[in-house]
Phi, psi and omega in degrees: 000325197255323176276006175249293154344315202271333185272346139330278169327335170274327171269353173278338183290319183280343183270322186316304206280319205260336159305287167317280172345304181301326185277338169277023147270334187279325165280346139313309200269340208301325177313335180288311189290140191232143153073209160351316213254308202279341151297300202282352182290287136013302203283324191318301173296320186276013183272343175319151169257141212301000182275359178255325198264153173334126182317310200267078191316342181302341182280352165240060188233275277223347176260319184304289218295304200281321173302318182290313172285325190293315179291018154299320180239345167208099211284339195275342184270272196318317172294309196305323160320300185308320209292321164308332176272330156285317131326338183256331183296008186257325206298120189262016159275322188291333183053052170311328187303314172002281181270014178301312177291013110329303190259347190277345187261015171280000000 
């Protein structure tokens, strides 16, 4: 039973690592995207569980700002972004309160 738990933990860590890498790739290319593809990429970023977000949340701030800005005219994206911020704020590892001054003006 213990071997299964260790194996599952390793798999979870591996999956989170892959998701982080992909998220960084999406974040680095988001300026190239437009319209539906941009919104889909932003939805991917804001749907990430807090366990799959790097401890350096600063990399995610421009995407959050953009999602909130687009959300002014596309309400589902704004709602998803706010829900994600609420969910992420419960994670002590992210220390999201340090970034509120950069996010909340949007």
